[in-house]
Short mmCIF file of C-alpha atoms in Angstrom, two decimals:
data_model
loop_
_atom_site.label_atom_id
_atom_site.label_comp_id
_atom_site.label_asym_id
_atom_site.label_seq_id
_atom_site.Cartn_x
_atom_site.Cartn_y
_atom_site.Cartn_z
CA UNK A 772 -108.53 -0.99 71.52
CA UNK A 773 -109.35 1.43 68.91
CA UNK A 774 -107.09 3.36 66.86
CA UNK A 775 -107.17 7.36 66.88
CA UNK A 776 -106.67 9.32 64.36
CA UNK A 777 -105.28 12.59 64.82
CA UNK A 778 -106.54 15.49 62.69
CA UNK A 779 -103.46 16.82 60.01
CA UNK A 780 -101.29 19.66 60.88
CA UNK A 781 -102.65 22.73 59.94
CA UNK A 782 -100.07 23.30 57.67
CA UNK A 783 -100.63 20.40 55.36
CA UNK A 784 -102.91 20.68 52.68
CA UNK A 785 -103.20 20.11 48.59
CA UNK A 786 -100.81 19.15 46.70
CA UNK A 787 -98.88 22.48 45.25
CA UNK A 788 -100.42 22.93 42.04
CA UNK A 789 -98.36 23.40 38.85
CA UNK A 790 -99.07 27.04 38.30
CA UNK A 791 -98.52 27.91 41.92
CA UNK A 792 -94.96 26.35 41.10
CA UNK A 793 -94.48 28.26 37.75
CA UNK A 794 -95.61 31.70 39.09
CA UNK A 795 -92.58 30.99 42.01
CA UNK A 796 -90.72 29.87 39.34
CA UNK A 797 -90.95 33.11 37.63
CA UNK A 798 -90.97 35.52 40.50
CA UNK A 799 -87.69 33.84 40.84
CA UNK A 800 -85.86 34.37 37.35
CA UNK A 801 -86.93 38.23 37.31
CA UNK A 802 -85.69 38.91 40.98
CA UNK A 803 -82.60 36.61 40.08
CA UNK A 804 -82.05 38.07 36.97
CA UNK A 805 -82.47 41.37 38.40
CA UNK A 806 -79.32 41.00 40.83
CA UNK A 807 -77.34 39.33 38.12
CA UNK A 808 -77.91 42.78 36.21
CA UNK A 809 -76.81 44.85 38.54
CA UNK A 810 -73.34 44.87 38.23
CA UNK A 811 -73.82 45.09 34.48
CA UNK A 812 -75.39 47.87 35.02
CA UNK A 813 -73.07 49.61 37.21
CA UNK A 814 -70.45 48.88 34.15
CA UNK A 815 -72.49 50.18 31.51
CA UNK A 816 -73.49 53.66 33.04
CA UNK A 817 -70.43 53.62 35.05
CA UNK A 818 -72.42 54.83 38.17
CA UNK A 819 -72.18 52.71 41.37
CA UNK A 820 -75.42 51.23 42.22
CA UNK A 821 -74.31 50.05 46.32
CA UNK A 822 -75.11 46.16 44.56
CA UNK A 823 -72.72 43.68 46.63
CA UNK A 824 -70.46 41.88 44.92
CA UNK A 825 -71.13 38.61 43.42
CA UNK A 826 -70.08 35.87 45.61
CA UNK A 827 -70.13 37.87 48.69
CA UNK A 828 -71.96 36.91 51.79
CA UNK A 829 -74.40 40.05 51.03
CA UNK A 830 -74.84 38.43 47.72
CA UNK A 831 -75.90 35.23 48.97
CA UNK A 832 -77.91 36.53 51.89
CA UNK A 833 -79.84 38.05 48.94
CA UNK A 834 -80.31 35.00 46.71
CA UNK A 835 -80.78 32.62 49.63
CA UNK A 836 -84.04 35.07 50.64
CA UNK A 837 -85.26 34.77 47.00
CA UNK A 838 -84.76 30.95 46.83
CA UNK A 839 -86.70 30.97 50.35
CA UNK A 840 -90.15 33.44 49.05
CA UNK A 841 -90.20 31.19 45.77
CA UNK A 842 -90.35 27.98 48.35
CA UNK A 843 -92.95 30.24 50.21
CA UNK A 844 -95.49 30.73 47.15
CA UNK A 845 -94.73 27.24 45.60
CA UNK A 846 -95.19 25.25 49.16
CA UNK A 847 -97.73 27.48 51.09
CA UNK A 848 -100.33 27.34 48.60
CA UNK A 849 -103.17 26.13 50.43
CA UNK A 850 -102.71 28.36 53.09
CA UNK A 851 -102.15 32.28 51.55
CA UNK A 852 -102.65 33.92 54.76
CA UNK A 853 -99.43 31.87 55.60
CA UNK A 854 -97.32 32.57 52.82
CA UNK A 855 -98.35 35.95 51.97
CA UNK A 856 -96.72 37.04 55.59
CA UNK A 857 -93.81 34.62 55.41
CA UNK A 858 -92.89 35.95 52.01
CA UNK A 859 -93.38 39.43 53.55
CA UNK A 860 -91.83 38.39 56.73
CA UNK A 861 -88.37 37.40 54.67
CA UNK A 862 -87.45 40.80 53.35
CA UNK A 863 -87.71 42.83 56.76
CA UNK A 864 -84.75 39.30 58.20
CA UNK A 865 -82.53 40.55 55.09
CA UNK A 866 -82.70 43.92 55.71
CA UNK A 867 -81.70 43.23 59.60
CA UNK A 868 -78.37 41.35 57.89
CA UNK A 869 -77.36 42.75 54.95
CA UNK A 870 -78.75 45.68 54.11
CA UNK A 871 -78.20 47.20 50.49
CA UNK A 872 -79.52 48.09 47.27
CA UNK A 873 -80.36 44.52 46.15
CA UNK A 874 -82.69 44.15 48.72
CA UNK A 875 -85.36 45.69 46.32
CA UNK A 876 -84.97 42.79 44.27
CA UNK A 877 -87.63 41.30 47.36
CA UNK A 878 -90.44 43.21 46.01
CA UNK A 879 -91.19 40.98 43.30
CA UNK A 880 -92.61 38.25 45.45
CA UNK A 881 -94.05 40.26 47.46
CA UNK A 882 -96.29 41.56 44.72
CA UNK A 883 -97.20 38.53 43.82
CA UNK A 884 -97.95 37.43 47.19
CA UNK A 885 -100.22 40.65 47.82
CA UNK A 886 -102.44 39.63 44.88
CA UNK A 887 -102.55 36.22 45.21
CA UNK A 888 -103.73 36.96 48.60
CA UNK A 889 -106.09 39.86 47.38
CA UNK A 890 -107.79 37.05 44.91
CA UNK A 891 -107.74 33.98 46.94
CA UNK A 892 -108.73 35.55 50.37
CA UNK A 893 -112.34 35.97 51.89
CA UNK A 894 -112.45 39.67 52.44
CA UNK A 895 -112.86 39.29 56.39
CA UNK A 896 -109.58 37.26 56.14
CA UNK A 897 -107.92 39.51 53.74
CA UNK A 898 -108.15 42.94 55.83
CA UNK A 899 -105.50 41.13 59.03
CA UNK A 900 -103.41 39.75 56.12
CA UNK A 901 -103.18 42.90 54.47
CA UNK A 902 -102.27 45.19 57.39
CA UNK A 903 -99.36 42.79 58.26
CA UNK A 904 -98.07 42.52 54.51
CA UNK A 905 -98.23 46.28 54.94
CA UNK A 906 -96.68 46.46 58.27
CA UNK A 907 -94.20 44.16 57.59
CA UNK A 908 -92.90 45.70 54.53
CA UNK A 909 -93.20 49.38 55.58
CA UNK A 910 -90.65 48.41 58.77
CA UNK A 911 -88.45 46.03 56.18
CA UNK A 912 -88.05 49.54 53.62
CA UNK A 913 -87.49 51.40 57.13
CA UNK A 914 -84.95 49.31 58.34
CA UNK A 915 -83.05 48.41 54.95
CA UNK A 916 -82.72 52.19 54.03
CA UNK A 917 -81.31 53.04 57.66
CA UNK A 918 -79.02 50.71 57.27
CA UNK A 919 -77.99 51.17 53.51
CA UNK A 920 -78.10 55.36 53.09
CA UNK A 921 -77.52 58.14 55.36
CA UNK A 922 -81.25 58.67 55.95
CA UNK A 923 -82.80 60.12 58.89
CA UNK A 924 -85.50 58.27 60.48
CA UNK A 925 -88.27 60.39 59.32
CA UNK A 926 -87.32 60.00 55.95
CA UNK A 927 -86.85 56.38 55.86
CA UNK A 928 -90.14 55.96 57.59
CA UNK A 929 -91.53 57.91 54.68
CA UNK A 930 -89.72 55.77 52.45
CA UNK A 931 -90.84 52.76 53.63
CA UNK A 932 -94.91 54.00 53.58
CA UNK A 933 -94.31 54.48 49.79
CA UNK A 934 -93.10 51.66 49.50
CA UNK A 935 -95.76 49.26 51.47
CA UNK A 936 -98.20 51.47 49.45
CA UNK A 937 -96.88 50.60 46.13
CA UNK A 938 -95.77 46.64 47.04
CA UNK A 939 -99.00 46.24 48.73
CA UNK A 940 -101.59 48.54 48.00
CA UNK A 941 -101.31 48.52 44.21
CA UNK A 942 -101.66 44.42 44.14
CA UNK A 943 -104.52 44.45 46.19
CA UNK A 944 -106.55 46.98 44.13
CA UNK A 945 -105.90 44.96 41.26
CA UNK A 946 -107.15 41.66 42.58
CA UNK A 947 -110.15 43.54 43.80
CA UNK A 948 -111.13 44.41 40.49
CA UNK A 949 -110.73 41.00 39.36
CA UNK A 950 -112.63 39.29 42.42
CA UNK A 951 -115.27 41.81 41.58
CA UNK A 952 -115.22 40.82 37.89
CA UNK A 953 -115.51 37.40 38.61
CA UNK A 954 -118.23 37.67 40.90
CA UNK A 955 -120.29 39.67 38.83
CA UNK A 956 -119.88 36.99 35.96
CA UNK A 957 -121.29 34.40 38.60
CA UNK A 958 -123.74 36.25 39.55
CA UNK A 959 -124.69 36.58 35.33
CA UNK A 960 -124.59 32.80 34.96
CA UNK A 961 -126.34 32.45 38.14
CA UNK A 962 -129.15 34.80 36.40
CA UNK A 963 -128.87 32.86 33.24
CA UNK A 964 -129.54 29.26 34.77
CA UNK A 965 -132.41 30.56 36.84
CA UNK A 966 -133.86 32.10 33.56
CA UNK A 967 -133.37 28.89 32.14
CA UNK A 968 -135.27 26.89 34.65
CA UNK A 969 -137.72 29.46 34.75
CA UNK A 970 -138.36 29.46 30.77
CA UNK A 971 -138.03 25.02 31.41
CA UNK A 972 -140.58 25.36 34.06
CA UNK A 973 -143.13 27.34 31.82
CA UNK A 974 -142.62 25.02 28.74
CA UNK A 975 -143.30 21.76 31.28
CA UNK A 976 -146.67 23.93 32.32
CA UNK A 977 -147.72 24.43 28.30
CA UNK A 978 -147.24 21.22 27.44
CA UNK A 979 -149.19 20.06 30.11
CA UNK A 980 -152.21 22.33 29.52
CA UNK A 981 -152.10 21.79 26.01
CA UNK A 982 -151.94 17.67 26.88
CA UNK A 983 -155.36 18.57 28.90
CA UNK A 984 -157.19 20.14 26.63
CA UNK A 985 -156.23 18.05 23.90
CA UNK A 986 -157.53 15.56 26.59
CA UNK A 987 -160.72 17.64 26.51
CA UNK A 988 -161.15 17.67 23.13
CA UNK A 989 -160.79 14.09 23.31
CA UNK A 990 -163.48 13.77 25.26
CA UNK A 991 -166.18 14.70 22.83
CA UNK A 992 -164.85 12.52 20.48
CA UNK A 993 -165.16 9.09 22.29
CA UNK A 994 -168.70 10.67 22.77
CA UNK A 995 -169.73 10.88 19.18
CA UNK A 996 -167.92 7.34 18.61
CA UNK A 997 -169.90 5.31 21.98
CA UNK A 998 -173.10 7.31 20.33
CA UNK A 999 -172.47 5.76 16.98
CA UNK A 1000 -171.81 2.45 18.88
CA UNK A 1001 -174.93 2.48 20.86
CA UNK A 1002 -177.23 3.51 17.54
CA UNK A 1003 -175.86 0.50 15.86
CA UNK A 1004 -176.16 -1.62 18.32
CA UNK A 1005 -179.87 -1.31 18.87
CA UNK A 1006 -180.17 -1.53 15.53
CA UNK A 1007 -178.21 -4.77 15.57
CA UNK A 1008 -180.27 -6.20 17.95
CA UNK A 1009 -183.98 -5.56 15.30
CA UNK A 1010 -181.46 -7.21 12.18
CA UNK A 1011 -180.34 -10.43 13.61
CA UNK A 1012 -183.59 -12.64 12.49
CA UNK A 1013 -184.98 -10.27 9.93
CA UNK A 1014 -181.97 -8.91 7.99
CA UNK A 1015 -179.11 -11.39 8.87
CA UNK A 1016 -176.71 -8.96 5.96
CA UNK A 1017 -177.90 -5.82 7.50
CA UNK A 1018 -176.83 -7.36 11.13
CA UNK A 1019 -173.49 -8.27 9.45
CA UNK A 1020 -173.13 -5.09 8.33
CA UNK A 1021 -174.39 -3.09 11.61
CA UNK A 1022 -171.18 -5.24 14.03
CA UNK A 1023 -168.96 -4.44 10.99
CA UNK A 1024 -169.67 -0.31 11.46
CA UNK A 1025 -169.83 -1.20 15.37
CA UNK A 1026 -166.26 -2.38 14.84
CA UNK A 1027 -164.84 0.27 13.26
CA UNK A 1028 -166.09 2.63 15.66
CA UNK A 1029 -164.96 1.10 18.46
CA UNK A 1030 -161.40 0.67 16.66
CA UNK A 1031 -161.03 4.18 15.95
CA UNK A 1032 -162.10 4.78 19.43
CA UNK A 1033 -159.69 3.02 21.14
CA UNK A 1034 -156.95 4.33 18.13
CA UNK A 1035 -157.55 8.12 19.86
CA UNK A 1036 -157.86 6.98 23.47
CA UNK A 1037 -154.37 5.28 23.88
CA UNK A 1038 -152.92 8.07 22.75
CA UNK A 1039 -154.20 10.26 25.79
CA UNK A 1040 -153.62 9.58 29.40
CA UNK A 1041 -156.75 10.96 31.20
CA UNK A 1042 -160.05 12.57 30.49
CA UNK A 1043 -161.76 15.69 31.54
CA UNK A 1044 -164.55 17.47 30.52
CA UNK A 1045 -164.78 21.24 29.48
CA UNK A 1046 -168.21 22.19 29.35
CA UNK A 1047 -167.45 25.29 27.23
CA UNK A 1048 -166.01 22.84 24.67
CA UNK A 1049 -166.72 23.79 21.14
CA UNK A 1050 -169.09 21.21 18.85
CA UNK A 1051 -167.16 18.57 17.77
CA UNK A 1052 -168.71 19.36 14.17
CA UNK A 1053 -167.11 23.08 14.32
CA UNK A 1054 -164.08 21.67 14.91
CA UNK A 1055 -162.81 19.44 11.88
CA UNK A 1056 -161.44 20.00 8.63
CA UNK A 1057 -164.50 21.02 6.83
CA UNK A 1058 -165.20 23.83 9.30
CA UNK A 1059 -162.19 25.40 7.99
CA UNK A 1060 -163.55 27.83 5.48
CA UNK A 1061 -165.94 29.11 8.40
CA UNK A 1062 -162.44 29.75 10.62
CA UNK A 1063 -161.29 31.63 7.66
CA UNK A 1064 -163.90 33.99 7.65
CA UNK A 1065 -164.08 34.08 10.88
CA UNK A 1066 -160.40 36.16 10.68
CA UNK A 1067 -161.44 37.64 7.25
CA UNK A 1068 -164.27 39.54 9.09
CA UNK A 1069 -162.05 40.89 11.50
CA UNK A 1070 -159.85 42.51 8.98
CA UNK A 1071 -157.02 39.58 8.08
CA UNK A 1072 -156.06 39.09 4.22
CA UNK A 1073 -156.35 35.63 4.29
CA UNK A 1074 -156.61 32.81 1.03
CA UNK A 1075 -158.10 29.46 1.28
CA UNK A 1076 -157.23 27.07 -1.39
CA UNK A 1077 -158.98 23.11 -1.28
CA UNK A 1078 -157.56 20.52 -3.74
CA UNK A 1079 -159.21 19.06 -5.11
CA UNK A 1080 -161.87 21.51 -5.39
CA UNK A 1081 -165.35 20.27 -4.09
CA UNK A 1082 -164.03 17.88 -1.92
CA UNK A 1083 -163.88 16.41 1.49
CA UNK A 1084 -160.48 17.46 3.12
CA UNK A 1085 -161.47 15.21 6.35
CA UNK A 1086 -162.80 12.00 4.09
CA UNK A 1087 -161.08 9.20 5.71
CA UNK A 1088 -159.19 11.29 8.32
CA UNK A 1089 -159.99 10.50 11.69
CA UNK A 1090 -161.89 12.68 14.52
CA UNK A 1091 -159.20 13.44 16.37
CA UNK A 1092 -156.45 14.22 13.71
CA UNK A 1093 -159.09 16.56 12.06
CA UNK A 1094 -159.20 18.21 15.30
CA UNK A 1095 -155.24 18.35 15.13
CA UNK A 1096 -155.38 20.01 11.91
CA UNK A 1097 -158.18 22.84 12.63
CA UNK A 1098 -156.21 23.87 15.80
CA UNK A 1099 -153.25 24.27 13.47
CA UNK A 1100 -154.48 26.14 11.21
CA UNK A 1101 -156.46 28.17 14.48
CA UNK A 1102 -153.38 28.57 16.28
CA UNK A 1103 -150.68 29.12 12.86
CA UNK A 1104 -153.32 32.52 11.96
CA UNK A 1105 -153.16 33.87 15.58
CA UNK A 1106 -149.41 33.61 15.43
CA UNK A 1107 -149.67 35.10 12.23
CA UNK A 1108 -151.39 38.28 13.32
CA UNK A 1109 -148.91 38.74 16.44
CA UNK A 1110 -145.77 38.14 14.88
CA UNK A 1111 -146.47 39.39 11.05
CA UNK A 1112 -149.33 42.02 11.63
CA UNK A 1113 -150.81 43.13 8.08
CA UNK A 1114 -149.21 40.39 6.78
CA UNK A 1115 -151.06 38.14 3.86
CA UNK A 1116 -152.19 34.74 4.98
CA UNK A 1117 -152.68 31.73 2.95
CA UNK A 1118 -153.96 28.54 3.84
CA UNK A 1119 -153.70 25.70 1.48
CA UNK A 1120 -155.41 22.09 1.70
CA UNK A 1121 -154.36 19.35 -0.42
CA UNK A 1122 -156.64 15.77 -0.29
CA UNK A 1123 -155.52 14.66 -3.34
CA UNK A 1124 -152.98 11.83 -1.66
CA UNK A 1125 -154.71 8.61 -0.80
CA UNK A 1126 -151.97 8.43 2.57
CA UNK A 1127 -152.42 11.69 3.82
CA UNK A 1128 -154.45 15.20 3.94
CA UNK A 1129 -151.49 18.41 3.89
CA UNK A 1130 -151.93 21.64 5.23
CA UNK A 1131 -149.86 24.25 4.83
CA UNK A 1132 -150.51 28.15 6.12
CA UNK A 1133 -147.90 30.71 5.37
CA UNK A 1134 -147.96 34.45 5.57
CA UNK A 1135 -145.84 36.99 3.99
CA UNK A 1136 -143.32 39.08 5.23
CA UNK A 1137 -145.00 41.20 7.77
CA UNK A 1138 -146.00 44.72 6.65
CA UNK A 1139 -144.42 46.30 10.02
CA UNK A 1140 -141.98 44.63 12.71
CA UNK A 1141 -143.42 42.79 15.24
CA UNK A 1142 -141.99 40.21 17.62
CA UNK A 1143 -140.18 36.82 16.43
CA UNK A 1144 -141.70 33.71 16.90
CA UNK A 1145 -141.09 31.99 19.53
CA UNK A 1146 -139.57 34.70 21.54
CA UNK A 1147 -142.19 36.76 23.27
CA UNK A 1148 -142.96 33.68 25.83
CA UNK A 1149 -145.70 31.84 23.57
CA UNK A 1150 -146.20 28.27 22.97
CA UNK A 1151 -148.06 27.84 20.30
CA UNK A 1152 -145.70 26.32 18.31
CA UNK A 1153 -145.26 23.56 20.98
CA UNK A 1154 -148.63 23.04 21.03
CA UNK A 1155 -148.93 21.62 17.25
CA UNK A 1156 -146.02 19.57 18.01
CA UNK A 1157 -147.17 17.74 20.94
CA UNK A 1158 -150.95 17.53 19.24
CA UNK A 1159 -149.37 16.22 15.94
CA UNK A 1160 -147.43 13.42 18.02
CA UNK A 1161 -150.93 12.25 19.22
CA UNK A 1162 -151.81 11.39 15.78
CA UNK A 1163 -149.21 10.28 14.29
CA UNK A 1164 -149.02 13.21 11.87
CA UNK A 1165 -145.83 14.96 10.45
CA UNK A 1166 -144.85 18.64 11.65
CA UNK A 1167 -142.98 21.36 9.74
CA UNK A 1168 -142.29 25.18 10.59
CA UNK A 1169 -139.71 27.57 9.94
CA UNK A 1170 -139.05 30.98 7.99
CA UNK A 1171 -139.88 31.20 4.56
CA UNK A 1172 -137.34 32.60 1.21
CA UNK A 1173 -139.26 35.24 0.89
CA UNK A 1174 -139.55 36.72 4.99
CA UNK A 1175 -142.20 35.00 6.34
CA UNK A 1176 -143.13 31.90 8.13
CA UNK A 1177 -144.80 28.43 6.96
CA UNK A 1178 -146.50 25.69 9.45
CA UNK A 1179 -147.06 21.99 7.25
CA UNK A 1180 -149.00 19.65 8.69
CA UNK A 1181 -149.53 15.93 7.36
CA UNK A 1182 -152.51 14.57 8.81
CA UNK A 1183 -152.37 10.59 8.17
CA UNK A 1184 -155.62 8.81 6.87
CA UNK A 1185 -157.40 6.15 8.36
CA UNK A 1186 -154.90 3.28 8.64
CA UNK A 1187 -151.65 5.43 8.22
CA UNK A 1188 -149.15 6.67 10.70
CA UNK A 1189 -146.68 9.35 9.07
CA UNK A 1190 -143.08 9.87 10.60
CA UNK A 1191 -142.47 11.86 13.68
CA UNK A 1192 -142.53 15.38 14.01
CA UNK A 1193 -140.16 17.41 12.65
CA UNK A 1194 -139.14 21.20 12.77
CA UNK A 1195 -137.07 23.33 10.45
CA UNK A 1196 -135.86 25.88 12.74
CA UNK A 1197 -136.54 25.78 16.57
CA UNK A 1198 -138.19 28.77 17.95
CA UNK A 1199 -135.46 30.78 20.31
#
C-alpha cells in the first residue's frame, strides 16, 4: 500500500518575505497614525471631523480592519490576486458596520495593494483583479458616504468613482511604468549578452583562421627543413667511406634540421596547404626592408632602422618565428593605416642581443581621427598574440605618450624560449 500525497492548498505558498512584512508594517503605522490624529485634529482647528471616539466600537471596527489588510499584504504574498481583493474586500465590510470619516484611513492599503498587484501580476491576470479592486472600492466609497453624510445616491455613486479612480487607477499607472521600465532594461541586457556571444563567437572564428593559416605557413616550412634533410642525407650516404668527418658533419646538420623541425611542428595541431602561399624566402626577417617599400610606394611615411647595421636580423632565429615577426610587422602597418591614417610609421630591428631579435613598430599620433584599435571588429591584434605563443616569443602593444600606438615583439633565438605574451592595454 502506497502512500498518496495530496497536492498543497492553493493558498499555501512561500514563506512571507521580510519586505512584504515591512511594507504591511508600514501601511499600518500611517493608517494607524492617521486615526490617532484625528481627534487632534478636531482640537486644534476646532472643527468636527465625524472621527469616532477613541475606544468606541466604531473605533475598533476601524483598527481591527487595518490590523486585518496589514495580515492581508504580509500573509497573502504569494498569491496577489488574493490579497489585493481581500484587502479591497475589507473596506466595503466596514463601511456596511460603521460607517464614518475614519473609514478613509482604508485607502492606504489599498494603494499599496493596487500596485503591488499592478507590478507582480501578468497583465492577462491583472485586468479581472483590477476591475474587482475597482468595483469593490467604488461600492465601499458608495456605501460608506450613504451611510456617513446626507448624500443622495447619485452623488455618492460619483463619489465613490473618484475615489476607485484615484485608490486604484493612480497605483496601477504607476506600476505600469515601472513593469515597463524593467522590461525594457531586460530586454537591454538581453541585447547586451547576445552582443557578447556574438563578438565571443567571432573572436573563437579569428583565432581559428589565424591557427590555420599559421598552420599553412607551417607547412612550407617543414618543406624547406625535410628538403634540407633529404640533400644531406644523400650526401651522407657518398661521405661514409671517403670522408668519414664530412659524414660526421652531414648527420650533425641532418640533426639539427630535423630538431628544429619537430621544435615548429608540436607547436601546431594540423597541416594544410595553401597553394597561393607566399615563398617562404619573402617571408622572414630579411624580407623586411622589401615590405617596407612595399607600403612606402603606396604613399605611407614609413622608417626602417636595423641594429646593428649590415646585419642579419633572422641569424639564428628560427623559420617559423621569422615568419612570426614579418606578419607582425605586416599586420602592425595595416593597422597603422586604418586606425592612424597619415600617420608616421617606424619600424625598428634590434639583433644586437645574443637571446633574442626585438621589433618594435610605432606610429605617431594620427594626422586625422580614425577608428580605435580594436574596436571596429578587427583581429589583428589577436592574431600576433596567438602567433607569438607558437614561438615562444614575448608580445607588447598599447598606446604610446605621445598619441599613438607601439606593437614589441621578442622573437627568441635558436635555443631560447622568452616569457609569455603579454599586453599593455587590451583592445575594447
Amino acid at each position: 500500500m502506497t502512500a498518496s500525497t495530496s497536492p498543497a492548498p492553493p493558498w499555501r505558498g512561500p514563506a512571507p518575505r521580510r519586505g512584504d512584512a515591512v511594507a504591511a508594517l508600514c501601511c499600518l503605522a500611517i493608517a494607524a497614525g492617521t486615526l490617532l490624529a484625528i481627534p487632534l485634529l478636531e482640537r486644534a482647528g476646532g472643527e468636527p471631523m465625524g472621527a469616532p471616539p477613541a475606544g468606541s466600537a466604531a473605533w475598533w471596527a476601524v483598527l481591527l480592519t487595518l490590523l486585518a489588510q496589514a495580515a492581508a499584504l504580509a500573509l497573502l504574498r504569494p498569491l496577489p490576486r488574493l490579497a489585493a481583493v481581500v484587502v479591497s474586500a475589507l473596506p466595503l465590510l466596514l463601511a456596511v458596520l460603521a460607517p464614518g470619516t475614519a473609514f478613509g484611513t482604508t485607502t492606504v492599503a489599498v494603494l499599496w495593494a493596487a500596485l503591488v498587484a499592478g507590478i507582480r501580476l501578468r497583465r492577462e491576470h491583472l485586468a479581472p483583479v483590477a476591475g474587482a479592486m475597482l468595483a469593490l472600492t467604488v461600492l465601499a466609497t458608495t456605501v460608506n458616504t450613504l451611510g456617513s453624510e446626507d448624500a443622495g445616491a447619485v452623488q455618492a455613486l460619483l463619489a465613490g468613482i473618484g475615489q476607485g479612480v484615484i485608490v486604484i487607477g493612480v497605483p496601477l499607472l504607476l506600476a505600469l511604468i515601472v513593469v515597463s521600465r524593467r522590461q525594457a532594461r531586460t530586454a537591454h541586457e538581453r541585447e547586451l549578452t547576445a552582443l557578447r556571444r556574438e563578438q565571443d563567437a567571432q573572436v573563437a572564428v579569428a583565432i581559428a583562421a589565424e591557427r590555420t593559416a599559421v598552420a599553412r605557413d607551417l607547412h612550407d616550412i617543414a618543406a624547406h627543413h625535410m628538403s634540407g634533410i633529404a640533400m644531406l642525407a644523400s650526401a651522407l650516404e657518398r661521405q661514409v667511406d671517403p670522408a668519414p668527418e664530412a659524414a660526421k658533419e652531414s648527420a650533425r646538420d641532418i640533426r639539427m634540421q630535423s630538431t628544429a623541425v619537430l621544435r615548429d611542428l608540436r607547436r601546431l595541431v594540423g597541416l594544410l596547404r595553401d597553394e597561393h602561399a607566399v615563398p617562404l624566402a619573402d617571408r622572414s626577417l630579411a624580407s623586411l626592408p622589401q615590405l617596407v617599400d612595399e607600403r612606402r610606394a603606396a604613399g605611407a611615411e614609413i622608417g626602417l632602422t636595423v641594429e646593428p647595421q649590415g646585419a642579419d636580423p633572422g641569424a639564428d632565429v628560427g623559420a617559423l618565428a621569422q615568419l612570426v615577426g614579418y606578419r607582425m610587422v605586416q599586420e602592425s602597418l595595416a593597422n597603422a593605416a586604418v586606425h592612424a591614417p597619415a600617420a608616421d610609421c617606424e619600424v625598428r630591428v634590434d639583433a644586437r642581443s645574443a637571446q633574442r631579435v626585438r621589433i618594435v613598430v610605432v606610429n605617431g599620433r594620427p594626422a586625422r581621427p580614425g577608428p580605435q584599435p580594436g574596436r571596429t571588429g578587427g583581429f589583428g591584434l589577436i592574431g600576433m598574440r596567438e602567433r607569438a605563443e607558437l614561438v615562444g616569443a614575448g608580445l607588447e602593444y598599447g598606446p604610446t605618450g605621445a598619441g599613438g600606438w607601439s606593437v614589441t615583439l621578442d622573437l627568441p633565438r635558436d635555443g631560447v624560449v622568452s616569457g609569455q605574451p603579454q599586453q599593455r592595454e587590451e583592445p575594447t
